[in-house]
CSV table of N, CA, C and O in Angstrom, one decimal:
chain,number,residue,atom,x,y,z
A,1,MET,N,64.8,183.4,-59.4
A,1,MET,CA,65.8,183.7,-59.2
A,1,MET,C,66.2,184.1,-57.5
A,1,MET,O,65.8,184.9,-57.1
A,2,ALA,N,67.2,183.3,-57.5
A,2,ALA,CA,67.9,183.4,-56.2
A,2,ALA,C,68.5,184.7,-55.7
A,2,ALA,O,69.1,185.5,-57.0
A,3,LYS,N,68.4,185.1,-55.1
A,3,LYS,CA,69.2,187.0,-55.1
A,3,LYS,C,70.2,186.9,-55.2
A,3,LYS,O,70.6,187.7,-55.7
A,4,ASN,N,71.1,185.6,-54.3
A,4,ASN,CA,72.5,185.3,-54.8
A,4,ASN,C,72.9,185.8,-56.4
A,4,ASN,O,74.0,186.1,-57.0
A,5,VAL,N,72.1,184.7,-56.5
A,5,VAL,CA,72.0,184.3,-58.1
A,5,VAL,C,72.0,185.8,-59.2
A,5,VAL,O,72.9,185.9,-59.7
A,6,GLU,N,71.2,186.5,-58.2
A,6,GLU,CA,70.9,188.1,-59.1
A,6,GLU,C,72.0,188.3,-58.7
A,6,GLU,O,71.5,189.7,-60.3
A,7,ASN,N,72.2,188.5,-58.3
A,7,ASN,CA,74.0,189.7,-58.2
A,7,ASN,C,74.7,188.9,-59.0
A,7,ASN,O,75.6,190.3,-59.7
A,8,ASP,N,75.0,187.9,-58.6
A,8,ASP,CA,76.3,187.4,-59.7
A,8,ASP,C,75.7,187.5,-61.2
A,8,ASP,O,76.5,188.1,-61.6
A,9,LEU,N,74.4,187.7,-61.5
A,9,LEU,CA,74.6,188.0,-62.9
A,9,LEU,C,73.8,189.6,-63.3
A,9,LEU,O,74.0,190.5,-64.8
A,10,SER,N,73.8,190.2,-62.2
A,10,SER,CA,73.8,192.6,-62.7
A,10,SER,C,75.0,192.7,-62.9
A,10,SER,O,76.2,192.8,-62.1
A,11,PHE,N,75.8,192.6,-64.3
A,11,PHE,CA,76.6,193.7,-65.0
A,11,PHE,C,76.3,195.0,-64.7
A,11,PHE,O,77.5,195.8,-65.0
A,12,LEU,N,75.5,195.8,-64.6
A,12,LEU,CA,75.4,196.8,-64.8
A,12,LEU,C,75.9,197.5,-63.8
A,12,LEU,O,77.3,199.0,-64.4
A,13,GLN,N,76.1,197.8,-62.6
A,13,GLN,CA,77.1,198.8,-61.7
A,13,GLN,C,78.1,198.4,-62.6
A,13,GLN,O,79.3,199.1,-61.6
A,14,ILE,N,79.0,196.9,-62.1
A,14,ILE,CA,80.1,197.3,-61.6
A,14,ILE,C,80.5,197.7,-63.6
A,14,ILE,O,81.7,198.1,-63.2
A,15,ILE,N,79.8,197.9,-64.7
A,15,ILE,CA,80.7,198.4,-66.0
A,15,ILE,C,80.4,200.0,-65.9
A,15,ILE,O,81.6,200.2,-66.3
A,16,TYR,N,79.8,200.5,-65.0
A,16,TYR,CA,79.4,201.8,-64.5
A,16,TYR,C,80.6,202.2,-63.9
A,16,TYR,O,81.5,202.7,-64.0
A,17,GLU,N,80.8,201.2,-62.9
A,17,GLU,CA,82.5,201.5,-62.2
A,17,GLU,C,82.8,201.9,-62.6
A,17,GLU,O,84.1,202.5,-62.8
A,18,ILE,N,83.6,200.9,-63.8
A,18,ILE,CA,84.7,200.9,-64.6
A,18,ILE,C,84.6,202.4,-65.3
A,18,ILE,O,85.5,202.8,-65.3
A,19,ILE,N,83.7,202.4,-66.0
A,19,ILE,CA,83.7,203.8,-66.9
A,19,ILE,C,83.8,204.6,-65.9
A,19,ILE,O,84.8,205.9,-66.9
A,20,ARG,N,83.2,204.7,-64.4
A,20,ARG,CA,83.5,206.4,-64.0
A,20,ARG,C,85.5,205.7,-63.6
A,20,ARG,O,85.4,207.6,-63.3
A,21,SER,N,85.5,204.8,-63.5
A,21,SER,CA,87.8,205.0,-63.2
A,21,SER,C,87.7,205.6,-64.6
A,21,SER,O,88.5,205.9,-64.0
A,22,ILE,N,87.8,205.0,-65.8
A,22,ILE,CA,88.0,205.4,-67.3
A,22,ILE,C,87.9,207.4,-67.0
A,22,ILE,O,89.3,207.4,-66.8
A,23,GLU,N,86.9,206.9,-66.8
A,23,GLU,CA,87.0,208.7,-66.9
A,23,GLU,C,87.4,209.3,-65.3
A,23,GLU,O,88.2,211.1,-66.7
A,24,LYS,N,87.9,208.8,-64.2
A,24,LYS,CA,88.8,208.8,-63.3
A,24,LYS,C,89.7,209.1,-63.4
A,24,LYS,O,90.8,209.7,-63.1
A,25,ASP,N,90.3,208.3,-64.6
A,25,ASP,CA,91.7,208.0,-64.7
A,25,ASP,C,92.2,207.4,-63.7
A,25,ASP,O,93.7,207.5,-63.2
A,26,SER,N,91.1,206.8,-63.0
A,26,SER,CA,91.6,205.8,-62.0
A,26,SER,C,92.6,204.3,-61.8
A,26,SER,O,92.9,204.0,-62.9
A,27,HIS,N,93.4,204.5,-61.2
A,27,HIS,CA,94.5,203.4,-61.3
A,27,HIS,C,93.4,202.0,-60.8
A,27,HIS,O,94.3,200.8,-60.9
A,28,ASP,N,92.3,201.8,-60.5
A,28,ASP,CA,91.9,200.4,-60.1
A,28,ASP,C,90.6,200.3,-61.0
A,28,ASP,O,90.2,198.9,-61.1
A,29,VAL,N,91.0,201.2,-62.9
A,29,VAL,CA,90.6,199.9,-63.2
A,29,VAL,C,91.3,198.3,-63.4
A,29,VAL,O,90.1,197.5,-64.7
A,30,PRO,N,92.0,198.0,-63.5
A,30,PRO,CA,92.7,196.6,-64.0
A,30,PRO,C,91.2,195.8,-62.8
A,30,PRO,O,91.6,194.6,-63.5
A,31,GLN,N,91.8,196.0,-61.6
A,31,GLN,CA,91.0,195.0,-60.9
A,31,GLN,C,89.2,195.4,-60.6
A,31,GLN,O,88.8,194.0,-60.9
A,32,LYS,N,88.6,196.5,-61.4
A,32,LYS,CA,87.0,196.5,-61.4
A,32,LYS,C,87.4,195.2,-63.0
A,32,LYS,O,85.8,194.6,-63.4
A,33,VAL,N,88.3,195.8,-64.1
A,33,VAL,CA,88.0,195.0,-65.0
A,33,VAL,C,88.3,193.1,-64.0
A,33,VAL,O,87.4,192.6,-65.3
A,34,THR,N,89.0,192.7,-63.9
A,34,THR,CA,89.5,191.6,-63.5
A,34,THR,C,87.8,191.3,-63.0
A,34,THR,O,87.4,189.8,-62.2
A,35,ASP,N,87.8,192.3,-61.6
A,35,ASP,CA,86.0,191.4,-61.2
A,35,ASP,C,85.0,191.6,-62.2
A,35,ASP,O,83.9,190.5,-61.8
A,36,LEU,N,85.1,192.3,-63.6
A,36,LEU,CA,83.5,191.4,-64.3
A,36,LEU,C,84.0,190.8,-65.0
A,36,LEU,O,82.9,189.5,-65.3
A,37,LYS,N,85.0,190.5,-64.9
A,37,LYS,CA,85.1,188.9,-66.3
A,37,LYS,C,84.9,187.7,-65.3
A,37,LYS,O,84.6,186.8,-65.3
A,38,ASN,N,85.6,188.3,-63.4
A,38,ASN,CA,84.9,187.0,-63.2
A,38,ASN,C,83.4,187.0,-62.4
A,38,ASN,O,83.0,186.0,-62.5
A,39,ARG,N,82.9,188.0,-62.0
A,39,ARG,CA,81.8,188.2,-62.7
A,39,ARG,C,80.7,187.5,-63.6
A,39,ARG,O,79.7,186.1,-64.1
A,40,LEU,N,81.9,187.5,-64.9
A,40,LEU,CA,80.3,186.7,-66.0
A,40,LEU,C,80.9,185.2,-66.4
A,40,LEU,O,79.9,184.5,-66.8
A,41,GLN,N,82.0,184.9,-65.6
A,41,GLN,CA,82.5,183.6,-65.6
A,41,GLN,C,81.0,183.0,-64.2
A,41,GLN,O,81.4,181.8,-64.4
A,42,ARG,N,81.5,183.8,-63.4
A,42,ARG,CA,80.6,182.6,-62.5
A,42,ARG,C,78.8,182.9,-63.6
A,42,ARG,O,77.8,182.0,-62.8
A,43,GLY,N,78.6,183.5,-63.9
A,43,GLY,CA,77.8,183.3,-64.9
A,43,GLY,C,77.5,182.6,-65.5
A,43,GLY,O,76.0,181.8,-66.0
A,44,ARG,N,78.4,182.2,-66.3
A,44,ARG,CA,78.4,181.4,-67.3
A,44,ARG,C,78.4,179.6,-66.8
A,44,ARG,O,77.4,179.1,-66.8
A,45,GLU,N,79.2,180.0,-66.0
A,45,GLU,CA,78.7,178.3,-64.6
A,45,GLU,C,77.5,178.6,-64.2
A,45,GLU,O,77.1,177.3,-64.4
A,46,ILE,N,76.5,179.6,-63.8
A,46,ILE,CA,75.3,179.1,-63.6
A,46,ILE,C,74.2,179.0,-64.5
A,46,ILE,O,73.4,177.8,-63.8
A,47,VAL,N,74.7,179.2,-65.9
A,47,VAL,CA,74.0,179.2,-67.2
A,47,VAL,C,73.7,178.0,-67.2
A,47,VAL,O,73.1,176.8,-67.8
A,48,ASP,N,75.5,177.7,-67.5
A,48,ASP,CA,75.7,176.0,-67.9
A,48,ASP,C,75.0,174.6,-67.3
A,48,ASP,O,75.1,173.7,-66.9
A,49,LYS,N,74.4,175.9,-64.8
A,49,LYS,CA,73.8,174.3,-64.5
A,49,LYS,C,72.2,174.5,-64.9
A,49,LYS,O,71.9,173.8,-64.3
A,50,MET,N,71.8,175.6,-65.5
A,50,MET,CA,70.5,175.2,-65.6
A,50,MET,C,70.1,174.3,-66.3
A,50,MET,O,70.1,173.9,-67.4
A,51,PRO,N,68.6,173.5,-65.6
A,51,PRO,CA,68.2,172.8,-66.6
A,51,PRO,C,67.4,172.7,-67.5
A,51,PRO,O,67.4,173.9,-68.2
A,52,GLY,N,68.2,171.1,-68.5
A,52,GLY,CA,67.8,171.7,-69.8
A,52,GLY,C,67.8,172.4,-70.9
A,52,GLY,O,67.9,172.2,-71.6
A,53,ILE,N,68.9,173.1,-70.7
A,53,ILE,CA,70.0,174.0,-71.3
A,53,ILE,C,70.9,173.0,-72.4
A,53,ILE,O,71.0,173.6,-73.6
A,54,GLN,N,71.1,171.8,-72.0
A,54,GLN,CA,71.6,170.9,-72.7
A,54,GLN,C,70.5,170.5,-74.4
A,54,GLN,O,71.3,170.4,-75.7
A,55,HIS,N,69.9,170.9,-74.0
A,55,HIS,CA,69.0,171.0,-75.1
A,55,HIS,C,68.7,171.5,-75.6
A,55,HIS,O,68.9,172.4,-76.1
A,56,THR,N,68.8,171.1,-77.1
A,56,THR,CA,68.2,172.1,-78.3
A,56,THR,C,66.8,172.6,-78.0
A,56,THR,O,65.7,172.2,-77.6
A,57,ARG,N,66.5,173.9,-78.9
A,57,ARG,CA,65.4,174.3,-78.9
A,57,ARG,C,63.9,173.5,-79.7
A,57,ARG,O,62.9,174.1,-79.3
A,58,GLU,N,64.2,172.5,-80.4
A,58,GLU,CA,63.4,172.0,-80.7
A,58,GLU,C,63.1,171.2,-80.0
A,58,GLU,O,61.6,170.0,-79.2
A,59,GLU,N,64.5,170.0,-79.0
A,59,GLU,CA,63.8,169.0,-77.9
A,59,GLU,C,62.6,170.0,-76.8
A,59,GLU,O,62.2,169.2,-76.7
A,60,GLN,N,63.6,171.6,-76.3
A,60,GLN,CA,62.5,172.3,-75.4
A,60,GLN,C,61.0,172.1,-75.8
A,60,GLN,O,60.2,172.1,-75.0
A,61,MET,N,60.9,172.2,-77.1
A,61,MET,CA,59.4,173.0,-77.9
A,61,MET,C,58.9,171.3,-77.0
A,61,MET,O,57.8,171.9,-76.9
A,62,LYS,N,59.7,170.2,-77.6
A,62,LYS,CA,58.9,169.3,-77.7
A,62,LYS,C,58.5,168.3,-76.7
A,62,LYS,O,56.6,168.6,-76.0
A,63,HIS,N,59.1,169.1,-75.5
A,63,HIS,CA,58.9,169.1,-74.4
A,63,HIS,C,57.5,169.7,-73.5
A,63,HIS,O,57.2,169.6,-72.3
A,64,ILE,N,57.5,171.2,-73.5
A,64,ILE,CA,57.4,172.5,-73.1
A,64,ILE,C,55.1,171.5,-74.2
A,64,ILE,O,54.2,171.3,-72.9
A,65,GLU,N,55.2,171.3,-75.1
A,65,GLU,CA,53.7,170.8,-75.6
A,65,GLU,C,53.2,169.9,-75.2
A,65,GLU,O,52.6,169.1,-74.9
A,66,VAL,N,54.5,168.4,-74.2
A,66,VAL,CA,54.1,167.3,-73.9
A,66,VAL,C,53.1,168.0,-72.4
A,66,VAL,O,52.6,167.3,-71.9
A,67,LEU,N,54.1,168.6,-72.5
A,67,LEU,CA,53.3,168.9,-70.8
A,67,LEU,C,52.6,170.1,-70.7
A,67,LEU,O,51.8,169.5,-69.9
A,68,ARG,N,51.7,170.8,-72.0
A,68,ARG,CA,50.9,171.7,-71.6
A,68,ARG,C,49.7,170.5,-71.7
A,68,ARG,O,48.6,170.9,-71.2
A,69,LYS,N,50.3,169.4,-72.9
A,69,LYS,CA,49.0,168.2,-73.0
A,69,LYS,C,48.5,167.6,-71.7
A,69,LYS,O,47.5,167.4,-71.0
A,70,GLN,N,50.2,167.7,-70.9
A,70,GLN,CA,49.3,166.9,-69.9
A,70,GLN,C,49.0,168.1,-68.3
A,70,GLN,O,48.4,167.1,-68.2
A,71,LEU,N,49.2,168.5,-68.2
A,71,LEU,CA,48.8,170.2,-68.4
A,71,LEU,C,46.6,170.3,-68.5
A,71,LEU,O,46.0,170.6,-67.6
A,72,ILE,N,46.3,170.0,-69.8
A,72,ILE,CA,45.0,170.0,-69.8
A,72,ILE,C,44.4,168.9,-69.5
A,72,ILE,O,43.0,168.6,-69.0
A,73,THR,N,44.5,167.5,-69.2
A,73,THR,CA,44.9,166.4,-68.9
A,73,THR,C,44.2,166.4,-67.8
A,73,THR,O,42.4,166.1,-67.1
A,74,LYS,N,45.4,167.1,-67.3
A,74,LYS,CA,44.7,166.8,-65.1
A,74,LYS,C,43.5,168.0,-65.1
A,74,LYS,O,43.1,167.5,-64.0
A,75,CYS,N,43.6,169.0,-65.7
A,75,CYS,CA,42.1,170.2,-65.5
A,75,CYS,C,41.3,169.3,-65.4
A,75,CYS,O,40.0,169.7,-64.7
A,76,ASP,N,41.0,168.6,-67.2
A,76,ASP,CA,40.1,168.1,-67.6
A,76,ASP,C,39.9,166.9,-66.3
A,76,ASP,O,38.2,166.9,-66.0
A,77,LEU,N,40.6,165.7,-65.3
A,77,LEU,CA,40.2,165.1,-64.5
A,77,LEU,C,39.6,166.2,-63.5
A,77,LEU,O,38.8,165.5,-62.5
A,78,ILE,N,40.6,167.1,-62.8
A,78,ILE,CA,40.0,167.7,-61.7
A,78,ILE,C,38.8,168.1,-62.5
A,78,ILE,O,37.5,168.2,-61.0
A,79,LYS,N,38.1,169.2,-63.3
A,79,LYS,CA,36.7,169.0,-63.1
A,79,LYS,C,36.3,168.1,-63.3
A,79,LYS,O,34.9,168.1,-63.0
A,80,LYS,N,36.4,166.5,-64.1
A,80,LYS,CA,35.4,166.3,-64.0
A,80,LYS,C,35.0,165.2,-62.5
A,80,LYS,O,34.1,165.2,-61.9
A,81,TYR,N,36.6,164.9,-61.2
A,81,TYR,CA,36.1,164.5,-60.1
A,81,TYR,C,35.4,165.6,-59.3
A,81,TYR,O,34.4,165.0,-58.6
A,82,LYS,N,35.3,167.1,-60.1
A,82,LYS,CA,34.7,167.7,-58.7
A,82,LYS,C,33.3,167.5,-58.7
A,82,LYS,O,32.5,168.6,-58.1
A,83,ASN,N,32.5,167.8,-60.4
A,83,ASN,CA,31.6,167.6,-60.5
A,83,ASN,C,31.5,165.8,-60.8
A,83,ASN,O,29.4,165.9,-60.8
A,84,PHE,N,31.4,165.2,-59.4
A,84,PHE,CA,31.1,164.0,-59.5
A,84,PHE,C,30.3,163.4,-58.0
A,84,PHE,O,30.1,165.0,-57.3
A,85,HIS,N,28.9,163.4,-57.9
A,85,HIS,CA,27.9,163.0,-56.8
A,85,HIS,C,29.2,162.7,-55.8
A,85,HIS,O,28.6,161.3,-56.2
A,86,THR,N,29.2,163.1,-54.6
A,86,THR,CA,29.2,161.9,-53.7
A,86,THR,C,28.0,161.1,-53.2
A,86,THR,O,27.4,161.7,-52.9
A,87,PHE,N,28.0,160.2,-53.3
A,87,PHE,CA,26.5,159.6,-51.5
A,87,PHE,C,27.0,159.1,-50.5
A,87,PHE,O,28.3,159.2,-49.6
A,88,ASN,N,25.7,159.6,-49.5
A,88,ASN,CA,25.6,159.4,-48.6
A,88,ASN,C,25.5,158.5,-48.2
A,88,ASN,O,24.8,157.5,-47.9
A,89,LEU,N,26.8,158.0,-47.2
A,89,LEU,CA,26.4,156.1,-47.1
A,89,LEU,C,26.2,155.7,-45.6
A,89,LEU,O,25.8,154.5,-45.2
A,90,SER,N,26.1,157.1,-45.3
A,90,SER,CA,24.9,157.0,-43.4
A,90,SER,C,23.7,156.8,-43.4
A,90,SER,O,23.1,157.4,-45.3
A,91,ARG,N,23.0,156.0,-42.7
A,91,ARG,CA,21.9,156.0,-42.4
A,91,ARG,C,21.0,156.6,-41.7
A,91,ARG,O,21.2,156.9,-40.9
């Protein structure tokens, strides 16, 4: 995950700041809550853009199984080609 995306999805610090502001009876609580809402909205937007999110769990699992089979087939082909003997055509 990119650094910027990690920052957009990190909520712990801002929640901590809200709690500390409430404890101090600070006047910046509404602004911090607004910041949290904005960060949550950005998080939703990031999640909505993730590839495959529109598919059901079953569809995703089927796709994973297809990819696993392809991986096994390709690994087997690589092993097969590694074991081929090369022919020396020079005289």
